[in-house]
């Protein structure tokens, strides 16, 4: 039998490997423009997401800037034990979990409701107007958002001015009340980010064929029935995927928003893991402990994502992998 007719699986290993490399090179060259388009994103994740993971070794050392990362003494899991032995860290962890629970409970469903409502609007012009209005705050930085909230709610702000002139109520320190700190954060997230989530769910609803709604109308289904049996099932998979991803950041409340809203009056209820790592790692130079807290956050997020994904698959959803 000639070499040309030799089956591919019977080729010698070096020659088979050479053929695979040649085929890979041809495919890369054929799709070179597509890979060039993807390259900046890959470099971003490589440089800012994966390379910094090498610094996680600080969590297992007692880091000293004078000794460097490699020469600092190894302490094993001592920094992780401090997370559970320190009463301050436990309080910070509780604050983080409560705030995340409130955001999932109240902020997460808002884009779903808005998307369902906009899907029922028949006027394209009105729908686009509402979409633009709710999506606009997404482009504002948290500095601007917190500045707006401060202008309205400070002691001499617009809200207190209206309360005093219309109802004779004396000035209320909204920003200094611990009971209002978490509700204000949730309301800010709803106002700023609901528009982004709405667009995601509307994109999922764009794949629903109009004939389904027409058939439901012929069968006598009302508006609520159409929403329950057609609209909501159409976005169920998207809801599950976004919820799984949200659970992965359950210990990540967003540093910038919380940091800008903190003040000495609400520190006990507002200090979360993100700000705590900043105070311990940057201001107090406890880099090893701050790294351990950050690594602990990542591990908890990973466990929650894996568990939620398996639970979603058990109930018949595709999950994220």
Short mmCIF file of C-alpha atoms in Angstrom, two decimals:
data_model
loop_
_atom_site.label_atom_id
_atom_site.label_comp_id
_atom_site.label_asym_id
_atom_site.label_seq_id
_atom_site.Cartn_x
_atom_site.Cartn_y
_atom_site.Cartn_z
CA UNK A 1 0.00 0.00 0.00
CA UNK A 2 1.36 3.41 -0.94
CA UNK A 3 1.92 6.12 1.66
CA UNK A 4 -0.68 8.34 -0.04
CA UNK A 5 -3.41 5.81 0.68
CA UNK A 6 -2.37 5.20 4.29
CA UNK A 7 -5.26 5.97 6.65
CA UNK A 8 -4.76 9.03 8.85
CA UNK A 9 -4.88 7.00 12.07
CA UNK A 10 -2.06 4.75 10.79
CA UNK A 11 0.35 7.60 10.08
CA UNK A 12 3.53 7.74 12.19
CA UNK A 13 3.17 10.00 15.23
CA UNK A 14 5.63 12.72 14.06
CA UNK A 15 3.94 12.95 10.66
CA UNK A 16 0.44 13.02 12.17
CA UNK A 17 1.53 15.78 14.56
CA UNK A 18 3.03 17.74 11.66
CA UNK A 19 -0.23 17.46 9.70
CA UNK A 20 -2.21 18.69 12.70
CA UNK A 21 0.11 21.66 13.13
CA UNK A 22 -0.17 22.46 9.44
CA UNK A 23 -3.94 22.30 9.56
CA UNK A 24 -3.99 24.52 12.66
CA UNK A 25 -1.69 27.06 10.97
CA UNK A 26 -3.92 27.16 7.89
CA UNK A 27 -7.04 27.69 10.00
CA UNK A 28 -5.35 30.47 11.99
CA UNK A 29 -4.23 32.21 8.80
CA UNK A 30 -7.67 31.81 7.23
CA UNK A 31 -9.35 33.43 10.22
CA UNK A 32 -6.52 35.87 10.98
CA UNK A 33 -8.74 38.96 10.92
CA UNK A 34 -11.20 37.41 13.34
CA UNK A 35 -8.41 36.47 15.75
CA UNK A 36 -6.95 39.96 15.43
CA UNK A 37 -10.35 41.35 16.38
CA UNK A 38 -10.50 39.11 19.48
CA UNK A 39 -6.86 39.70 20.49
CA UNK A 40 -7.37 42.96 22.50
CA UNK A 41 -10.03 41.29 24.65
CA UNK A 42 -7.80 38.26 25.24
CA UNK A 43 -4.88 40.48 26.21
CA UNK A 44 -7.09 42.40 28.63
CA UNK A 45 -8.19 39.25 30.47
CA UNK A 46 -4.66 37.85 30.39
CA UNK A 47 -2.99 40.96 31.83
CA UNK A 48 -5.66 42.16 34.24
CA UNK A 49 -7.41 38.92 35.27
CA UNK A 50 -5.01 35.99 35.04
CA UNK A 51 -1.54 37.48 35.65
CA UNK A 52 -2.68 39.12 38.94
CA UNK A 53 -3.71 35.66 40.18
CA UNK A 54 -0.02 35.01 40.78
CA UNK A 55 -0.23 37.54 43.61
CA UNK A 56 -2.65 35.26 45.48
CA UNK A 57 0.40 33.69 47.09
CA UNK A 58 0.38 36.68 49.46
CA UNK A 59 -2.65 35.13 51.19
CA UNK A 60 -0.39 32.34 52.46
CA UNK A 61 2.48 34.57 53.57
CA UNK A 62 3.19 37.32 56.08
CA UNK A 63 4.14 39.83 53.43
CA UNK A 64 6.81 42.40 54.12
CA UNK A 65 7.67 45.00 51.47
CA UNK A 66 11.29 44.88 52.62
CA UNK A 67 11.57 41.11 52.09
CA UNK A 68 9.51 40.91 48.91
CA UNK A 69 6.90 38.36 47.87
CA UNK A 70 9.20 35.35 47.52
CA UNK A 71 11.24 35.91 50.68
CA UNK A 72 8.35 36.77 53.01
CA UNK A 73 7.69 34.04 55.61
CA UNK A 74 5.13 31.34 54.79
CA UNK A 75 2.22 31.20 57.27
CA UNK A 76 -0.12 28.75 55.51
CA UNK A 77 -3.80 29.24 56.36
CA UNK A 78 -3.21 31.66 59.24
CA UNK A 79 -4.63 34.62 57.33
CA UNK A 80 -7.77 32.66 56.47
CA UNK A 81 -8.30 31.71 60.12
CA UNK A 82 -8.24 35.41 60.96
CA UNK A 83 -11.29 35.90 58.73
CA UNK A 84 -13.45 33.75 61.00
CA UNK A 85 -11.77 34.64 64.30
CA UNK A 86 -12.07 38.40 63.87
CA UNK A 87 -15.46 39.73 65.02
CA UNK A 88 -15.04 42.78 62.78
CA UNK A 89 -14.68 40.58 59.70
CA UNK A 90 -17.78 38.60 60.68
CA UNK A 91 -19.79 41.83 60.90
CA UNK A 92 -18.44 42.97 57.53
CA UNK A 93 -19.36 39.60 56.02
CA UNK A 94 -22.91 39.90 57.39
CA UNK A 95 -23.24 43.42 55.94
CA UNK A 96 -22.06 42.12 52.56
CA UNK A 97 -24.49 39.19 52.50
CA UNK A 98 -27.47 41.29 53.62
CA UNK A 99 -26.80 43.94 50.96
CA UNK A 100 -26.38 41.30 48.25
CA UNK A 101 -29.59 39.58 49.32
CA UNK A 102 -31.49 42.87 49.16
CA UNK A 103 -30.12 43.60 45.69
CA UNK A 104 -31.08 40.14 44.42
CA UNK A 105 -34.51 40.36 46.02
CA UNK A 106 -35.43 43.86 44.85
CA UNK A 107 -33.01 45.04 42.13
CA UNK A 108 -32.72 41.82 40.11
CA UNK A 109 -36.46 41.46 39.23
CA UNK A 110 -36.89 45.10 38.14
CA UNK A 111 -35.37 44.66 34.63
CA UNK A 112 -37.57 41.60 34.13
CA UNK A 113 -40.70 43.57 34.98
CA UNK A 114 -39.65 46.49 32.79
CA UNK A 115 -38.87 44.20 29.85
CA UNK A 116 -42.26 42.46 30.15
CA UNK A 117 -44.05 45.82 30.33
CA UNK A 118 -42.16 47.26 27.36
CA UNK A 119 -42.82 44.11 25.37
CA UNK A 120 -46.54 44.82 25.71
CA UNK A 121 -46.19 48.36 24.35
CA UNK A 122 -47.34 48.56 20.74
CA UNK A 123 -46.00 52.05 19.94
CA UNK A 124 -42.40 51.68 18.77
CA UNK A 125 -41.68 55.39 19.32
CA UNK A 126 -42.92 55.29 22.91
CA UNK A 127 -41.04 52.05 23.58
CA UNK A 128 -37.76 53.55 22.29
CA UNK A 129 -38.32 56.67 24.38
CA UNK A 130 -38.81 54.67 27.58
CA UNK A 131 -35.81 52.46 26.75
CA UNK A 132 -33.61 55.54 26.32
CA UNK A 133 -34.81 57.05 29.60
CA UNK A 134 -34.19 53.93 31.71
CA UNK A 135 -30.90 53.10 29.95
CA UNK A 136 -29.35 56.57 30.24
CA UNK A 137 -28.27 56.29 33.93
CA UNK A 138 -26.12 53.27 33.02
CA UNK A 139 -23.64 55.64 31.37
CA UNK A 140 -23.23 57.75 34.52
CA UNK A 141 -20.35 56.97 36.83
CA UNK A 142 -21.04 56.20 40.47
CA UNK A 143 -19.37 59.48 41.38
CA UNK A 144 -22.07 61.36 39.47
CA UNK A 145 -24.87 59.16 40.86
CA UNK A 146 -23.74 59.59 44.47
CA UNK A 147 -23.32 63.32 43.84
CA UNK A 148 -26.94 63.55 42.67
CA UNK A 149 -28.16 61.57 45.69
CA UNK A 150 -26.15 63.79 48.03
CA UNK A 151 -27.57 66.98 46.50
CA UNK A 152 -31.11 65.70 47.02
CA UNK A 153 -30.79 64.04 50.44
CA UNK A 154 -28.27 66.08 52.41
CA UNK A 155 -29.49 68.05 55.41
CA UNK A 156 -29.91 71.24 53.38
CA UNK A 157 -30.83 69.38 50.19
CA UNK A 158 -33.91 69.60 47.99
CA UNK A 159 -35.87 66.82 49.73
CA UNK A 160 -35.45 68.32 53.19
CA UNK A 161 -36.29 71.75 51.82
CA UNK A 162 -39.57 70.45 50.37
CA UNK A 163 -40.42 68.55 53.56
CA UNK A 164 -39.88 71.65 55.63
CA UNK A 165 -41.86 74.04 53.40
CA UNK A 166 -44.75 71.71 52.53
CA UNK A 167 -45.19 69.70 55.73
CA UNK A 168 -43.24 71.62 58.35
CA UNK A 169 -40.94 68.64 58.99
CA UNK A 170 -37.52 69.49 60.32
CA UNK A 171 -34.39 68.40 58.48
CA UNK A 172 -33.87 64.61 58.31
CA UNK A 173 -30.26 63.33 58.01
CA UNK A 174 -31.03 60.71 55.36
CA UNK A 175 -27.38 60.00 54.60
CA UNK A 176 -26.45 59.56 58.27
CA UNK A 177 -29.23 57.14 59.25
CA UNK A 178 -27.95 53.52 59.43
CA UNK A 179 -31.46 52.15 58.78
CA UNK A 180 -31.59 53.93 55.39
CA UNK A 181 -28.10 53.09 54.16
CA UNK A 182 -28.82 49.72 52.53
CA UNK A 183 -32.22 50.75 51.05
CA UNK A 184 -30.55 53.79 49.47
CA UNK A 185 -27.85 51.59 47.91
CA UNK A 186 -30.47 49.24 46.47
CA UNK A 187 -32.50 52.13 45.05
CA UNK A 188 -29.37 53.57 43.44
CA UNK A 189 -28.60 50.22 41.80
CA UNK A 190 -32.19 49.96 40.54
CA UNK A 191 -32.10 53.45 39.04
CA UNK A 192 -28.66 53.10 37.46
CA UNK A 193 -28.57 49.50 36.19
CA UNK A 194 -32.17 48.46 35.48
CA UNK A 195 -31.99 49.82 31.94
CA UNK A 196 -29.06 47.58 31.05
CA UNK A 197 -30.82 44.46 32.29
CA UNK A 198 -34.00 45.48 30.48
CA UNK A 199 -32.19 45.54 27.14
CA UNK A 200 -30.81 42.04 27.78
CA UNK A 201 -34.29 40.63 28.46
CA UNK A 202 -35.83 42.51 25.52
CA UNK A 203 -33.20 40.93 23.27
CA UNK A 204 -34.31 37.51 24.52
CA UNK A 205 -37.95 38.41 23.83
CA UNK A 206 -37.09 39.47 20.28
CA UNK A 207 -36.77 35.80 19.41
CA UNK A 208 -40.40 35.05 20.26
CA UNK A 209 -42.42 34.57 17.08
CA UNK A 210 -45.43 36.95 16.89
CA UNK A 211 -47.60 34.07 15.70
CA UNK A 212 -47.49 32.63 19.22
CA UNK A 213 -49.23 35.72 20.58
CA UNK A 214 -51.67 35.75 17.67
CA UNK A 215 -52.57 32.12 18.28
CA UNK A 216 -53.04 32.83 21.98
CA UNK A 217 -55.39 35.71 21.17
CA UNK A 218 -57.42 33.46 18.86
CA UNK A 219 -57.67 30.91 21.68
CA UNK A 220 -59.09 33.61 23.94
CA UNK A 221 -56.02 34.18 26.16
CA UNK A 222 -55.95 37.57 27.85
CA UNK A 223 -52.91 39.78 28.33
CA UNK A 224 -51.88 38.22 31.65
CA UNK A 225 -52.27 34.72 30.23
CA UNK A 226 -50.05 35.60 27.26
CA UNK A 227 -47.41 37.02 29.59
CA UNK A 228 -47.51 33.96 31.86
CA UNK A 229 -47.50 31.28 29.14
CA UNK A 230 -45.42 32.94 26.37
CA UNK A 231 -43.38 35.93 27.56
CA UNK A 232 -42.01 34.62 30.84
CA UNK A 233 -41.07 31.14 29.50
CA UNK A 234 -39.21 32.87 26.65
CA UNK A 235 -36.85 34.67 29.06
CA UNK A 236 -36.64 31.93 31.70
CA UNK A 237 -33.25 30.66 30.48
CA UNK A 238 -31.85 34.19 30.40
CA UNK A 239 -33.11 34.82 33.94
CA UNK A 240 -31.47 31.62 35.17
CA UNK A 241 -28.12 32.43 33.54
CA UNK A 242 -28.04 35.99 34.89
CA UNK A 243 -29.07 34.80 38.34
CA UNK A 244 -26.25 32.22 38.37
CA UNK A 245 -23.75 34.90 37.35
CA UNK A 246 -25.15 37.22 40.02
CA UNK A 247 -24.66 34.57 42.69
CA UNK A 248 -21.00 34.42 41.67
CA UNK A 249 -20.62 38.03 42.83
CA UNK A 250 -22.68 37.69 46.01
CA UNK A 251 -19.70 38.90 48.07
CA UNK A 252 -18.92 41.71 45.63
CA UNK A 253 -21.13 44.74 46.31
CA UNK A 254 -19.16 47.20 44.22
CA UNK A 255 -16.41 49.19 45.91
CA UNK A 256 -17.01 52.59 44.37
CA UNK A 257 -20.69 52.96 45.25
CA UNK A 258 -20.35 51.80 48.85
CA UNK A 259 -17.14 53.74 49.46
CA UNK A 260 -18.67 57.00 48.27
CA UNK A 261 -21.77 56.49 50.44
CA UNK A 262 -19.87 55.60 53.63
CA UNK A 263 -19.52 58.03 56.50
CA UNK A 264 -18.73 57.55 60.22
CA UNK A 265 -22.44 57.34 61.11
CA UNK A 266 -23.14 54.30 58.89
CA UNK A 267 -19.78 52.53 59.03
CA UNK A 268 -21.08 49.70 61.23
CA UNK A 269 -23.81 48.72 58.74
CA UNK A 270 -22.16 49.88 55.51
CA UNK A 271 -18.64 48.52 55.66
CA UNK A 272 -18.56 45.54 53.25
CA UNK A 273 -15.78 43.23 52.13
CA UNK A 274 -14.75 45.46 49.22
CA UNK A 275 -14.23 48.52 51.41
CA UNK A 276 -12.80 46.43 54.25
CA UNK A 277 -10.09 45.08 51.95
CA UNK A 278 -9.27 48.67 50.96
CA UNK A 279 -9.00 49.84 54.56
CA UNK A 280 -6.93 46.84 55.66
CA UNK A 281 -4.83 46.32 52.57
CA UNK A 282 -4.15 49.91 51.43
CA UNK A 283 -4.58 52.17 54.44
CA UNK A 284 -3.21 49.75 57.06
CA UNK A 285 -0.78 47.93 54.72
CA UNK A 286 -2.02 44.49 55.79
CA UNK A 287 -1.59 43.11 52.30
CA UNK A 288 -1.58 39.42 53.20
CA UNK A 289 -4.85 39.54 55.11
CA UNK A 290 -6.52 41.67 52.44
CA UNK A 291 -5.40 39.16 49.78
CA UNK A 292 -6.81 36.29 51.87
CA UNK A 293 -10.18 38.06 52.13
CA UNK A 294 -10.21 38.66 48.37
CA UNK A 295 -9.33 35.03 47.64
CA UNK A 296 -12.02 33.90 50.07
CA UNK A 297 -14.56 36.01 48.13
CA UNK A 298 -13.52 34.37 44.87
CA UNK A 299 -13.75 30.84 46.27
CA UNK A 300 -17.23 31.48 47.70
CA UNK A 301 -18.36 32.88 44.35
CA UNK A 302 -16.98 29.86 42.52
CA UNK A 303 -18.77 27.44 44.85
CA UNK A 304 -22.07 29.30 44.48
CA UNK A 305 -21.82 29.40 40.68
CA UNK A 306 -21.07 25.67 40.45
CA UNK A 307 -23.87 24.78 42.89
CA UNK A 308 -26.41 27.06 41.20
CA UNK A 309 -25.46 25.75 37.76
CA UNK A 310 -25.94 22.13 38.85
CA UNK A 311 -29.27 23.00 40.46
CA UNK A 312 -30.41 24.74 37.26
CA UNK A 313 -29.50 21.70 35.16
CA UNK A 314 -31.39 19.46 37.57
CA UNK A 315 -34.50 21.52 36.84
CA UNK A 316 -34.03 21.23 33.08
CA UNK A 317 -32.18 24.48 32.31
CA UNK A 318 -28.97 24.66 30.28
CA UNK A 319 -26.96 26.66 32.79
CA UNK A 320 -23.77 28.50 31.88
CA UNK A 321 -21.66 25.44 31.06
#
